């Protein structure tokens, strides 16, 4: 269990205080010291306990409580009580949370449960041939950890190494993370105001219980892969692999290989292995737009990936301002892609014409493939584009056999095609995607006894601005339903979600908030707005997309707007959208003993005038300044 230590006062019913008195603090004037909260010094220098003091002037006793039994909390305003948080999953989102929590948060007890043997999430699990990010590398990194990348679109091992190195540099695994631990049940207890978690230690095969105030889903969207529902799948005797459970380094040279699925994983695999296998069989059941990846202006020829030269890397290393400008220009292009998602826009028209011409050219005008593969009733952007240079060229290669009819049956040796002919294959790779229904893999129950799987029925998924679930208290998600899934890098979004969560948790620590629960009525209003707006976009067109749970007519659960709009929305919590419960009967109990934590913890007590050295710490003042500027010093 990780514990985030800070130098600031920690509220546990007591306050650490300096040893001098109120009178001394006043006399010393420029000293940054606060009084002992329960000690008062009379004019004659004697000290008495505040709880027994009689006021010097009028003889009135200072009451310990009011007529309702309310007492002043003897702590300064701003004191943060201890809060316990559990995150599910140890990949990019959790990494940013841990890094920023150590820098910005106080008195936060953090534990991370990760089902895998190591950190890294999707970049640990997905090691299939050609697995790469669809975002340029220089924009798929944290703003606080910039590196020199080898490729424009980085491959999975390099991205995983980037994340893993940060975990190791900060010793996060030892401090916070329990590997090979899987959450199997989560239920909110109203009386305790805690999530009661059942967690399986996979290695020991034991289950234990944990209680936390905040349960954060950092498990990602694409983390629960699914096998295809094909007759005979369990009968095949050759090598069978899923793209998300691929045996890294498995030799394919000279083999007959079948690739099922033409989503983002499938197109990357086909483009990577076509030249090395003896025979390639591949199925494309639905029309798809194969276009250049994101920010193709800066990519290689025809939007291809490329390896940075030593000269380019040296330039970026020696010119950090130019590196920032490079990143900003690419991000600028990413942000403008939202325009071609809008139906009927000039950008959508240009994107369609460009993509159509590119596909016809790269398919060498093959009449059958052009007719079957190039979409007729939806535009580019209906599915998230994936960089797969060489994919279209692979489809018309001499060793490729492309099927546009659905695969019906597998046999012990291979498969039977739509004409009833059996083909023997050495390897079958299922690039058949993930369960994107958003339904948790375990019972997830709110304080009213409602399981999320019953609240989120097919085509009836809702969320609170992607970060919360209506009626589920003290629960946050990194990109839940109706998040900005469709375009751009997740990294800036992860940083924005983290700031939002910190804002809410910090407020709860200071103001002794018991729970935040997103209101169902307002969540439904947000969904109504989103569903209507999304009809303007390519995301609701009749393509098969994981945005719509892998269906052509599924519910699109994408944020109704651009990334910039979303980041603006996430700048600060809309607390008016939550039902908020407090531990205190008097909400203003957090005002405490009349002082502020700033008067105890070493920060500048005149910060509102500006900081002398750029740091919010009490300055070491120039003691001679008084001899120059005091009135008595100049005889006034």
Coordinates of C-alpha atoms in Angstrom, one line a residue:
X1 CA 0.0 0.0 0.0
X2 CA 1.6 3.2 -1.1
X3 CA 1.6 6.3 1.1
X4 CA 2.2 9.8 -0.2
X5 CA 4.2 11.8 2.3
X6 CA 4.4 15.6 2.4
X7 CA 6.0 18.2 4.6
X8 CA 2.6 20.0 5.1
X9 CA 0.6 19.5 8.3
X10 CA -1.5 16.3 8.2
X11 CA -4.9 16.3 9.9
X12 CA -5.3 13.4 12.3
X13 CA -7.0 15.2 15.1
X14 CA -3.8 17.0 16.0
X15 CA -1.8 19.8 14.6
X16 CA 2.0 20.2 14.7
X17 CA 2.7 23.7 15.9
X18 CA 5.6 26.0 16.7
X19 CA 6.7 26.6 20.3
X20 CA 6.4 30.4 20.5
X21 CA 3.4 32.4 21.5
X22 CA 0.9 34.7 19.8
X23 CA 2.5 37.7 21.6
X24 CA 6.0 36.7 20.5
X25 CA 4.8 36.3 16.9
X26 CA 3.3 39.8 17.0
X27 CA 6.4 41.3 18.5
X28 CA 8.7 39.6 16.0
X29 CA 6.5 40.8 13.2
X30 CA 8.4 39.6 10.2
X31 CA 8.7 36.1 11.4
X32 CA 6.5 33.5 9.7
X33 CA 5.4 31.6 12.8
X34 CA 1.9 30.7 14.0
X35 CA 0.7 30.4 17.6
X36 CA -0.1 27.3 19.5
X37 CA -3.8 27.2 18.9
X38 CA -4.8 26.3 22.5
X39 CA -2.4 28.7 24.3
X40 CA -3.1 32.4 25.0
X41 CA -0.5 34.8 26.5
X42 CA -1.8 37.6 28.7
X43 CA -0.3 41.1 28.7
X44 CA 1.7 40.2 31.8
X45 CA 3.4 37.3 30.0
X46 CA 1.5 34.5 31.7
X47 CA 0.1 31.7 29.6
X48 CA -3.2 29.9 30.1
X49 CA -5.2 27.3 28.2
X50 CA -7.8 28.7 25.9
X51 CA -10.4 26.2 27.1
X52 CA -10.3 27.6 30.7
X53 CA -9.5 31.2 29.9
X54 CA -11.7 34.1 31.3
X55 CA -11.7 37.1 29.0
X56 CA -9.6 39.9 30.5
X57 CA -12.0 42.8 29.9
X58 CA -15.5 41.6 30.5
X59 CA -15.1 38.4 32.5
X60 CA -17.1 36.4 30.1
X61 CA -16.1 32.7 29.7
X62 CA -15.1 31.7 26.1
X63 CA -17.5 28.9 25.3
X64 CA -16.2 25.5 24.2
X65 CA -19.4 24.8 22.2
X66 CA -22.6 26.4 21.2
X67 CA -26.1 25.6 22.3
X68 CA -26.3 22.8 19.7
X69 CA -23.1 21.1 20.8
X70 CA -21.1 22.5 17.9
X71 CA -17.3 22.8 18.6
X72 CA -14.6 24.6 16.7
X73 CA -12.3 22.2 15.0
X74 CA -8.8 23.1 16.3
X75 CA -7.0 23.1 13.0
X76 CA -6.3 25.7 10.4
X77 CA -8.4 26.2 7.3
X78 CA -6.9 24.2 4.4
X79 CA -5.9 21.2 6.5
X80 CA -6.3 18.0 4.3
X81 CA -7.6 14.9 6.0
X82 CA -6.2 11.5 4.9
X83 CA -8.0 10.0 2.0
X84 CA -7.5 6.5 0.6
X85 CA -7.6 5.9 -3.2
X86 CA -7.5 2.7 -5.3
X87 CA -6.7 2.8 -9.0
X88 CA -7.5 -0.2 -11.3
X89 CA -4.8 -0.7 -13.9
X90 CA -1.1 0.4 -14.1
X91 CA -0.5 2.0 -17.5
X92 CA -0.3 5.6 -18.8
X93 CA -3.2 7.0 -16.8
X94 CA -2.1 5.7 -13.5
X95 CA 1.5 6.7 -14.2
X96 CA 0.4 10.3 -14.7
X97 CA -1.8 10.1 -11.6
X98 CA 1.1 8.9 -9.4
X99 CA 3.7 11.3 -10.7
X100 CA 1.4 14.4 -10.2
X101 CA 0.1 13.1 -6.9
X102 CA 3.6 13.1 -5.5
X103 CA 4.1 16.6 -6.7
X104 CA 0.7 18.2 -5.9
X105 CA -1.3 16.2 -3.4
X106 CA -1.1 15.8 0.3
X107 CA -2.0 13.0 2.7
X108 CA -3.2 10.7 -0.1
X109 CA -2.9 6.9 0.5
X110 CA -2.7 5.2 -2.9
X111 CA -2.9 1.6 -4.0
X112 CA -2.9 0.3 -7.5
X113 CA -4.2 -3.2 -8.5
X114 CA -2.8 -4.5 -11.8
X115 CA -3.9 -7.9 -13.2
X116 CA -0.8 -8.4 -15.3
X117 CA 2.7 -9.4 -14.3
X118 CA 4.1 -5.9 -15.2
X119 CA 3.0 -2.4 -15.9
X120 CA 2.2 -0.9 -19.3
X121 CA -1.3 -2.0 -20.1
X122 CA -2.1 -2.2 -23.8
X123 CA 1.6 -1.7 -24.7
X124 CA 2.6 -4.6 -22.5
X125 CA -0.1 -6.9 -23.9
X126 CA -0.1 -6.0 -27.6
X127 CA 3.1 -7.2 -29.2
X128 CA 1.8 -8.4 -32.6
X129 CA 3.8 -7.7 -35.7
X130 CA 3.6 -4.1 -36.7
X131 CA 1.9 -2.9 -33.5
X132 CA 2.3 0.8 -33.4
X133 CA 0.6 3.9 -32.1
X134 CA -1.7 5.8 -34.5
X135 CA -0.4 9.1 -33.1
X136 CA 3.0 10.6 -33.9
X137 CA 5.4 9.7 -31.2
X138 CA 6.4 13.2 -30.2
X139 CA 2.7 13.9 -29.3
X140 CA 2.2 10.5 -27.6
X141 CA 4.1 11.4 -24.5
X142 CA 3.6 13.3 -21.3
X143 CA 4.2 17.1 -21.3
X144 CA 6.5 16.6 -18.3
X145 CA 8.6 13.7 -19.8
X146 CA 9.8 14.5 -23.3
X147 CA 12.1 12.1 -25.1
X148 CA 13.8 11.5 -28.5
X149 CA 11.9 8.8 -30.3
X150 CA 13.2 6.4 -33.0
X151 CA 10.2 6.5 -35.3
X152 CA 7.4 8.9 -36.3
X153 CA 4.8 6.4 -35.3
X154 CA 6.5 4.4 -32.5
X155 CA 6.1 0.7 -32.1
X156 CA 4.7 -1.1 -29.1
X157 CA 8.0 -2.1 -27.4
X158 CA 9.4 1.5 -27.5
X159 CA 6.2 3.0 -26.0
X160 CA 6.2 0.3 -23.3
X161 CA 9.8 1.0 -22.5
X162 CA 9.0 4.7 -22.2
X163 CA 6.3 4.0 -19.6
X164 CA 8.2 1.3 -17.8
X165 CA 11.3 3.5 -17.4
X166 CA 9.2 6.2 -15.7
X167 CA 7.6 3.7 -13.3
X168 CA 11.1 2.5 -12.5
X169 CA 12.7 5.9 -12.2
X170 CA 10.2 6.9 -9.5
X171 CA 10.0 3.5 -7.8
X172 CA 6.2 3.5 -8.3
X173 CA 5.9 -0.3 -8.4
X174 CA 7.4 -0.8 -4.9
X175 CA 5.6 2.2 -3.5
X176 CA 2.1 1.8 -4.8
X177 CA 1.4 -1.1 -7.2
X178 CA 0.3 -4.7 -6.5
X179 CA 1.0 -6.7 -9.6
X180 CA -1.0 -9.9 -10.4
X181 CA -4.0 -8.5 -8.4
X182 CA -7.4 -8.4 -10.0
X183 CA -10.5 -6.6 -8.7
X184 CA -13.4 -9.1 -8.7
X185 CA -16.2 -7.0 -7.0
X186 CA -16.8 -3.4 -6.0
X187 CA -19.8 -2.3 -4.0
X188 CA -20.5 1.1 -2.3
X189 CA -21.4 1.0 1.4
X190 CA -23.5 4.0 2.2
X191 CA -22.9 3.9 6.0
X192 CA -19.1 3.7 5.7
X193 CA -19.0 5.9 2.5
X194 CA -16.5 3.4 1.2
X195 CA -16.0 1.2 -1.8
X196 CA -15.8 -2.4 -0.5
X197 CA -13.5 -4.2 -3.0
X198 CA -12.8 -7.9 -3.3
X199 CA -9.4 -8.4 -4.8
X200 CA -7.8 -11.6 -6.0
X201 CA -4.1 -12.2 -5.5
X202 CA -3.6 -14.2 -8.7
X203 CA -0.3 -15.7 -7.6
X204 CA -1.6 -17.0 -4.3
X205 CA -5.1 -17.6 -5.6
X206 CA -6.6 -15.9 -2.5
X207 CA -9.3 -13.2 -2.2
X208 CA -9.1 -10.3 0.3
X209 CA -11.2 -7.3 1.0
X210 CA -10.2 -3.6 0.7
X211 CA -12.0 -0.4 1.7
X212 CA -11.4 2.9 -0.1
X213 CA -13.0 6.3 -0.4
X214 CA -12.3 6.7 -4.1
X215 CA -12.2 4.0 -6.7
X216 CA -10.7 5.1 -10.0
X217 CA -10.9 3.1 -13.2
X218 CA -7.6 3.5 -15.0
X219 CA -8.0 0.3 -17.0
X220 CA -8.3 1.8 -20.4
X221 CA -10.9 1.2 -23.1
X222 CA -9.3 -1.7 -25.1
X223 CA -8.3 -4.1 -22.5
X224 CA -10.7 -7.1 -22.7
X225 CA -10.0 -8.9 -26.0
X226 CA -12.5 -11.3 -27.5
X227 CA -12.2 -14.4 -29.7
X228 CA -14.3 -14.6 -32.8
X229 CA -17.5 -16.7 -32.7
X230 CA -16.6 -19.1 -35.5
X231 CA -17.6 -22.7 -35.8
X232 CA -14.7 -25.0 -35.2
X233 CA -12.4 -22.5 -33.5
X234 CA -11.7 -25.1 -30.7
X235 CA -10.9 -27.8 -33.3
X236 CA -8.0 -26.1 -35.1
X237 CA -4.7 -27.9 -34.2
X238 CA -2.3 -25.4 -35.7
X239 CA -0.9 -22.3 -34.0
X240 CA -3.8 -20.1 -32.8
X241 CA -3.1 -16.6 -31.4
X242 CA -5.0 -13.4 -30.6
X243 CA -3.4 -10.1 -31.5
X244 CA -3.7 -9.0 -27.8
X245 CA -2.1 -12.3 -26.6
X246 CA 0.5 -12.7 -29.3
X247 CA 3.6 -14.8 -28.8
X248 CA 6.2 -12.2 -29.5
X249 CA 8.9 -13.4 -31.9
X250 CA 6.9 -16.4 -33.2
X251 CA 8.4 -17.3 -36.7
X252 CA 6.1 -16.8 -39.6
X253 CA 8.6 -17.0 -42.4
X254 CA 7.6 -19.5 -45.1
X255 CA 4.3 -20.3 -43.4
X256 CA 0.7 -20.2 -44.5
X257 CA -1.0 -17.6 -42.3
X258 CA -4.6 -16.6 -41.9
X259 CA -5.5 -13.2 -40.4
X260 CA -9.0 -12.8 -39.2
X261 CA -10.2 -9.2 -38.7
X262 CA -9.5 -5.9 -40.6
X263 CA -9.6 -3.5 -37.7
X264 CA -6.6 -1.5 -36.4
X265 CA -4.7 -4.6 -35.3
X266 CA -5.5 -6.6 -38.4
X267 CA -4.3 -4.0 -40.9
X268 CA -1.1 -3.5 -39.1
X269 CA -0.4 -7.3 -38.9
X270 CA -1.2 -7.9 -42.6
X271 CA 1.0 -5.0 -43.8
X272 CA 3.9 -6.2 -41.6
X273 CA 3.9 -10.0 -42.4
X274 CA 2.7 -10.2 -46.0
X275 CA 6.3 -10.1 -47.5
X276 CA 7.6 -12.8 -45.1
X277 CA 4.9 -15.5 -45.3
X278 CA 4.5 -18.1 -48.0
X279 CA 0.7 -17.6 -48.3
X280 CA -1.5 -14.9 -46.7
X281 CA -5.3 -15.4 -46.2
X282 CA -7.2 -12.4 -45.0
X283 CA -10.9 -11.5 -44.5
X284 CA -12.4 -8.0 -44.9
X285 CA -16.1 -8.4 -44.0
X286 CA -17.1 -4.8 -44.1
X287 CA -16.0 -1.8 -46.2
X288 CA -13.2 0.3 -44.6
X289 CA -11.4 3.5 -45.3
X290 CA -7.7 2.9 -45.3
X291 CA -6.1 6.3 -45.2
X292 CA -2.8 7.8 -44.0
X293 CA -2.5 8.1 -40.2
X294 CA -2.9 11.1 -38.1
X295 CA -0.7 14.2 -38.9
X296 CA 0.3 12.7 -42.3
X297 CA 1.7 16.1 -43.4
X298 CA 4.8 15.4 -41.3
X299 CA 5.0 11.6 -42.1
X300 CA 6.9 9.9 -44.8
X301 CA 5.8 9.5 -48.4
X302 CA 2.1 8.6 -48.7
X303 CA 1.7 9.1 -44.9
X304 CA 4.2 6.3 -44.2
X305 CA 6.1 5.8 -41.0
X306 CA 9.7 6.7 -41.0
X307 CA 12.8 6.4 -38.7
X308 CA 14.3 9.6 -37.4
X309 CA 17.8 10.3 -38.6
X310 CA 20.7 10.9 -36.2
X311 CA 20.7 14.5 -37.5
X312 CA 17.0 15.0 -36.8
X313 CA 17.3 13.6 -33.3
X314 CA 20.4 15.8 -32.6
X315 CA 18.5 18.9 -33.8
X316 CA 15.6 18.1 -31.5
X317 CA 17.9 17.5 -28.5
X318 CA 19.8 20.7 -29.0
X319 CA 16.8 22.9 -29.8
X320 CA 14.1 22.3 -27.2
X321 CA 12.1 25.3 -28.3
X322 CA 12.0 24.0 -31.9
X323 CA 11.1 20.6 -30.5
X324 CA 8.1 22.2 -28.8
X325 CA 7.2 24.1 -32.0
X326 CA 7.4 20.8 -33.9
X327 CA 5.0 19.1 -31.4
X328 CA 2.7 22.1 -31.5
X329 CA 2.5 22.1 -35.3
X330 CA 1.6 18.4 -35.3
X331 CA -0.9 18.9 -32.5
X332 CA -2.4 21.8 -34.5
X333 CA -3.0 19.4 -37.4
X334 CA -4.5 16.8 -35.0
X335 CA -6.9 19.2 -33.6
X336 CA -8.1 20.4 -37.0
X337 CA -9.1 16.8 -38.0
X338 CA -12.4 17.2 -36.1
X339 CA -13.7 19.3 -39.0
X340 CA -13.7 16.4 -41.5
X341 CA -15.7 14.3 -39.0
X342 CA -18.7 16.6 -39.6
X343 CA -21.1 15.4 -42.3
X344 CA -21.4 17.7 -45.2
X345 CA -18.3 19.8 -44.4
X346 CA -15.9 20.8 -47.1
X347 CA -13.2 19.0 -45.1
X348 CA -15.2 15.8 -45.2
X349 CA -15.6 16.0 -48.9
X350 CA -11.9 16.6 -49.5
X351 CA -11.0 13.7 -47.1
X352 CA -13.3 11.4 -48.9
X353 CA -12.0 12.2 -52.4
X354 CA -8.4 12.0 -51.3
X355 CA -8.9 8.7 -49.5
X356 CA -10.9 7.2 -52.5
X357 CA -8.2 8.1 -55.0
X358 CA -5.4 6.7 -52.8
X359 CA -7.2 3.4 -52.2
X360 CA -7.9 2.9 -55.9
X361 CA -4.3 3.6 -56.7
X362 CA -2.8 1.4 -54.1
X363 CA -5.3 -1.4 -54.9
X364 CA -4.0 -1.1 -58.5
X365 CA -7.6 -0.6 -59.7
X366 CA -8.6 -4.2 -58.7
X367 CA -12.3 -4.1 -59.5
X368 CA -13.5 -6.7 -57.0
X369 CA -11.6 -5.2 -54.1
X370 CA -12.4 -1.6 -54.9
X371 CA -16.1 -2.5 -55.1
X372 CA -16.1 -4.6 -51.9
X373 CA -13.7 -2.6 -49.7
X374 CA -14.1 1.1 -50.5
X375 CA -17.1 2.4 -48.5
X376 CA -20.1 3.9 -50.4
X377 CA -22.3 5.1 -47.5
X378 CA -20.0 6.6 -45.0
X379 CA -17.0 9.0 -44.9
X380 CA -13.5 8.6 -43.5
X381 CA -13.5 9.1 -39.7
X382 CA -16.4 6.8 -39.1
X383 CA -13.7 4.5 -37.6
X384 CA -10.6 5.8 -36.0
X385 CA -7.9 5.8 -38.7
X386 CA -4.9 3.5 -38.2
X387 CA -1.5 4.0 -39.8
X388 CA -0.7 0.8 -41.8
X389 CA 1.5 1.7 -44.7
X390 CA 1.7 -1.2 -47.1
X391 CA -1.7 -2.7 -46.2
X392 CA -3.5 -2.0 -49.4
X393 CA -0.4 -3.0 -51.4
X394 CA -0.4 -6.3 -49.4
X395 CA -4.0 -7.0 -50.5
X396 CA -3.0 -7.2 -54.1
X397 CA 0.3 -9.0 -53.6
X398 CA 0.8 -12.4 -55.4
X399 CA 0.9 -14.4 -52.2
X400 CA -2.3 -12.9 -50.8
X401 CA -5.8 -14.3 -50.9
X402 CA -8.5 -11.8 -49.8
X403 CA -12.0 -12.9 -48.8
X404 CA -14.9 -10.4 -48.6
X405 CA -17.4 -13.1 -47.5
X406 CA -17.7 -14.1 -43.9
X407 CA -15.6 -17.0 -42.7
X408 CA -17.9 -19.9 -41.7
X409 CA -15.9 -22.8 -40.4
X410 CA -12.5 -23.8 -39.1
X411 CA -11.1 -27.3 -39.3
X412 CA -8.3 -29.2 -37.6
X413 CA -5.9 -28.1 -40.4
X414 CA -7.3 -24.8 -41.5
X415 CA -10.6 -23.4 -42.8
X416 CA -13.4 -23.9 -45.3
X417 CA -14.0 -20.9 -47.6
X418 CA -17.4 -19.7 -48.9
X419 CA -17.2 -22.0 -51.9
X420 CA -16.7 -25.1 -49.6
X421 CA -13.0 -25.5 -50.4
X422 CA -10.7 -26.4 -47.5
X423 CA -7.4 -24.6 -47.1
X424 CA -4.6 -25.7 -44.8
X425 CA -2.8 -23.1 -42.8
X426 CA 0.0 -23.2 -40.2
X427 CA -1.0 -20.2 -38.2
X428 CA -4.3 -18.4 -37.5
X429 CA -4.1 -14.9 -36.0
X430 CA -7.3 -13.5 -34.6
X431 CA -7.3 -9.7 -34.8
X432 CA -10.9 -9.6 -33.7
X433 CA -10.7 -6.8 -31.3
X434 CA -12.0 -6.2 -27.8
X435 CA -15.2 -6.1 -25.8
X436 CA -16.2 -2.5 -26.1
X437 CA -19.6 -2.7 -24.5
X438 CA -18.2 -0.8 -21.5
X439 CA -19.7 -3.4 -19.1
X440 CA -17.3 -4.2 -16.2
X441 CA -16.0 -7.8 -16.0
X442 CA -17.0 -7.9 -12.3
X443 CA -20.0 -6.9 -10.2
X444 CA -19.9 -3.1 -9.8
X445 CA -22.7 -2.0 -7.5
X446 CA -23.8 1.4 -6.3
X447 CA -25.3 2.3 -2.9
X448 CA -28.8 1.4 -4.1
X449 CA -27.9 -2.2 -4.9
X450 CA -27.8 -1.5 -8.7
X451 CA -25.2 -3.4 -10.7
X452 CA -23.7 -1.3 -13.6
X453 CA -24.4 -4.2 -16.0
X454 CA -28.1 -3.7 -15.3
X455 CA -27.9 0.1 -15.7
X456 CA -25.9 -0.1 -18.9
X457 CA -27.9 -2.4 -21.1
X458 CA -27.0 -2.7 -24.8
X459 CA -27.5 0.6 -26.6
X460 CA -28.2 2.3 -23.3
X461 CA -24.8 3.3 -22.0
X462 CA -24.6 6.6 -20.2
X463 CA -22.0 8.5 -18.3
X464 CA -21.3 11.8 -16.6
X465 CA -19.0 13.7 -19.0
X466 CA -17.0 10.5 -19.5
X467 CA -15.4 10.8 -16.1
X468 CA -18.2 9.6 -13.8
X469 CA -21.1 7.2 -13.7
X470 CA -24.5 8.5 -12.6
X471 CA -25.6 7.2 -9.2
X472 CA -22.1 5.8 -8.5
X473 CA -20.4 7.8 -5.7
X474 CA -16.7 8.6 -5.5
X475 CA -15.9 6.9 -8.7
X476 CA -13.8 8.4 -11.6
X477 CA -12.8 7.0 -14.9
X478 CA -10.1 7.8 -17.4
X479 CA -12.1 8.0 -20.6
X480 CA -15.4 6.3 -19.9
X481 CA -18.3 6.4 -22.4
X482 CA -18.8 9.7 -24.3
X483 CA -15.1 10.5 -24.0
X484 CA -13.1 12.1 -26.9
X485 CA -12.2 8.8 -28.5
X486 CA -12.2 9.7 -32.1
X487 CA -9.2 11.8 -32.8
X488 CA -5.9 12.9 -31.3
X489 CA -3.6 11.8 -28.6
X490 CA -4.8 10.5 -25.2
X491 CA -1.8 11.9 -23.3
X492 CA -3.1 15.5 -22.9
X493 CA -6.5 14.2 -22.0
X494 CA -5.0 11.9 -19.3
X495 CA -3.3 15.0 -17.8
X496 CA -6.6 16.9 -17.9
X497 CA -8.6 14.1 -16.3
X498 CA -6.0 13.8 -13.6
X499 CA -6.2 17.5 -12.8
X500 CA -10.0 17.2 -12.5
X501 CA -9.8 14.3 -10.1
X502 CA -7.2 16.1 -8.0
X503 CA -9.5 19.1 -7.8
X504 CA -12.4 17.1 -6.5
X505 CA -10.3 15.0 -4.1
X506 CA -8.5 18.0 -2.6
X507 CA -11.8 19.8 -2.1
X508 CA -13.1 16.7 -0.3
X509 CA -10.0 16.6 1.9
X510 CA -10.3 20.2 3.0
X511 CA -14.1 20.5 3.3
X512 CA -14.6 17.0 4.8
X513 CA -16.9 15.9 1.9
X514 CA -18.2 12.4 2.3
X515 CA -19.2 11.7 -1.3
X516 CA -19.8 13.0 -4.8
X517 CA -22.5 11.3 -6.8
X518 CA -23.1 12.5 -10.5
X519 CA -26.8 13.3 -10.8
X520 CA -28.7 10.9 -13.1
X521 CA -31.0 13.6 -14.5
X522 CA -28.1 15.8 -15.6
X523 CA -26.2 12.8 -17.0
X524 CA -29.3 12.0 -19.1
X525 CA -29.5 15.6 -20.3
X526 CA -25.8 15.4 -21.3
X527 CA -26.5 12.2 -23.2
X528 CA -29.5 13.7 -25.0
X529 CA -27.3 16.6 -26.2
X530 CA -24.6 14.2 -27.2
X531 CA -26.8 11.8 -29.1
X532 CA -28.4 14.6 -31.1
X533 CA -25.1 16.3 -31.9
X534 CA -23.4 13.0 -32.9
X535 CA -25.9 12.6 -35.8
X536 CA -24.0 15.4 -37.4
X537 CA -20.8 13.3 -37.4
X538 CA -19.3 10.4 -39.4
X539 CA -19.2 8.5 -36.1
X540 CA -22.9 7.6 -36.4
X541 CA -22.6 6.5 -40.0
X542 CA -23.2 2.8 -40.9
X543 CA -19.7 1.5 -40.4
X544 CA -18.6 -1.2 -37.9
X545 CA -16.6 0.6 -35.2
X546 CA -15.5 0.0 -31.7
X547 CA -16.9 3.5 -31.0
X548 CA -20.3 1.7 -31.4
X549 CA -19.4 -1.6 -29.6
X550 CA -18.3 -3.2 -32.9
X551 CA -21.6 -2.8 -34.6
X552 CA -22.8 -0.8 -37.6
X553 CA -25.9 0.4 -35.8
X554 CA -24.6 0.5 -32.3
X555 CA -24.8 3.4 -29.9
X556 CA -22.0 5.9 -30.6
X557 CA -20.5 6.9 -27.2
X558 CA -18.1 9.6 -28.3
X559 CA -17.8 13.1 -26.9
X560 CA -20.0 15.6 -28.8
X561 CA -17.3 18.0 -29.9
X562 CA -13.6 18.6 -30.5
X563 CA -10.8 17.8 -28.1
X564 CA -10.4 21.4 -27.3
X565 CA -14.0 21.7 -26.3
X566 CA -13.6 18.7 -24.0
X567 CA -10.4 20.0 -22.4
X568 CA -12.2 23.3 -21.8
X569 CA -15.0 21.4 -20.1
X570 CA -12.6 19.4 -17.9
X571 CA -10.8 22.5 -16.7
X572 CA -12.6 22.3 -13.4
X573 CA -15.4 20.2 -11.9
X574 CA -19.0 21.4 -12.2
X575 CA -19.9 20.6 -8.6
X576 CA -23.4 21.7 -9.2
X577 CA -23.8 18.5 -11.2
X578 CA -23.1 16.3 -8.2
X579 CA -25.1 15.3 -5.2
X580 CA -22.6 16.1 -2.4
X581 CA -22.8 14.7 1.1
X582 CA -20.6 15.9 4.0
X583 CA -19.3 14.3 7.2
X584 CA -19.9 17.5 9.2
X585 CA -23.4 18.7 10.2
X586 CA -22.0 22.2 9.9
X587 CA -20.5 22.6 6.4
X588 CA -18.3 25.4 7.6
X589 CA -16.5 23.4 10.2
X590 CA -13.6 23.3 7.8
X591 CA -12.9 27.0 8.6
X592 CA -11.3 25.6 11.8
X593 CA -9.4 27.7 14.4
X594 CA -9.3 30.9 12.4
X595 CA -5.9 30.4 10.9
X596 CA -4.8 29.1 7.4
X597 CA -2.5 26.3 6.8
X598 CA -0.2 28.8 5.0
X599 CA 0.5 30.2 8.5
X600 CA 1.9 26.9 9.6
X601 CA 3.6 25.1 6.7
X602 CA 6.3 27.5 5.6
X603 CA 4.7 29.1 2.6
X604 CA 4.8 32.9 2.1
X605 CA 2.1 34.6 4.2
X606 CA 2.2 37.6 1.9
X607 CA 2.1 35.7 -1.4
X608 CA -0.8 37.8 -2.7
X609 CA 1.7 40.6 -3.2
X610 CA 3.9 38.5 -5.3
X611 CA 6.8 36.1 -4.7
X612 CA 10.3 37.4 -4.1
X613 CA 12.2 34.5 -5.5
X614 CA 9.6 32.9 -7.6
X615 CA 8.9 30.2 -4.9
X616 CA 6.0 30.1 -2.5
X617 CA 8.1 29.9 0.6
X618 CA 8.5 32.4 3.5
X619 CA 11.4 34.6 2.5
X620 CA 14.5 35.3 4.5
X621 CA 13.9 39.0 4.7
X622 CA 16.7 41.6 4.6
X623 CA 17.0 42.7 8.2
X624 CA 18.9 45.9 7.2
X625 CA 16.1 47.2 5.0
X626 CA 14.4 48.7 8.0
X627 CA 17.4 50.9 8.6
X628 CA 16.9 52.4 5.1
X629 CA 13.2 52.7 4.8
X630 CA 11.8 53.1 8.3
X631 CA 10.5 56.6 9.2
X632 CA 12.7 56.8 12.3
X633 CA 15.8 55.9 10.2
X634 CA 15.4 59.2 8.3
X635 CA 14.4 61.3 11.3
X636 CA 10.7 61.5 10.4

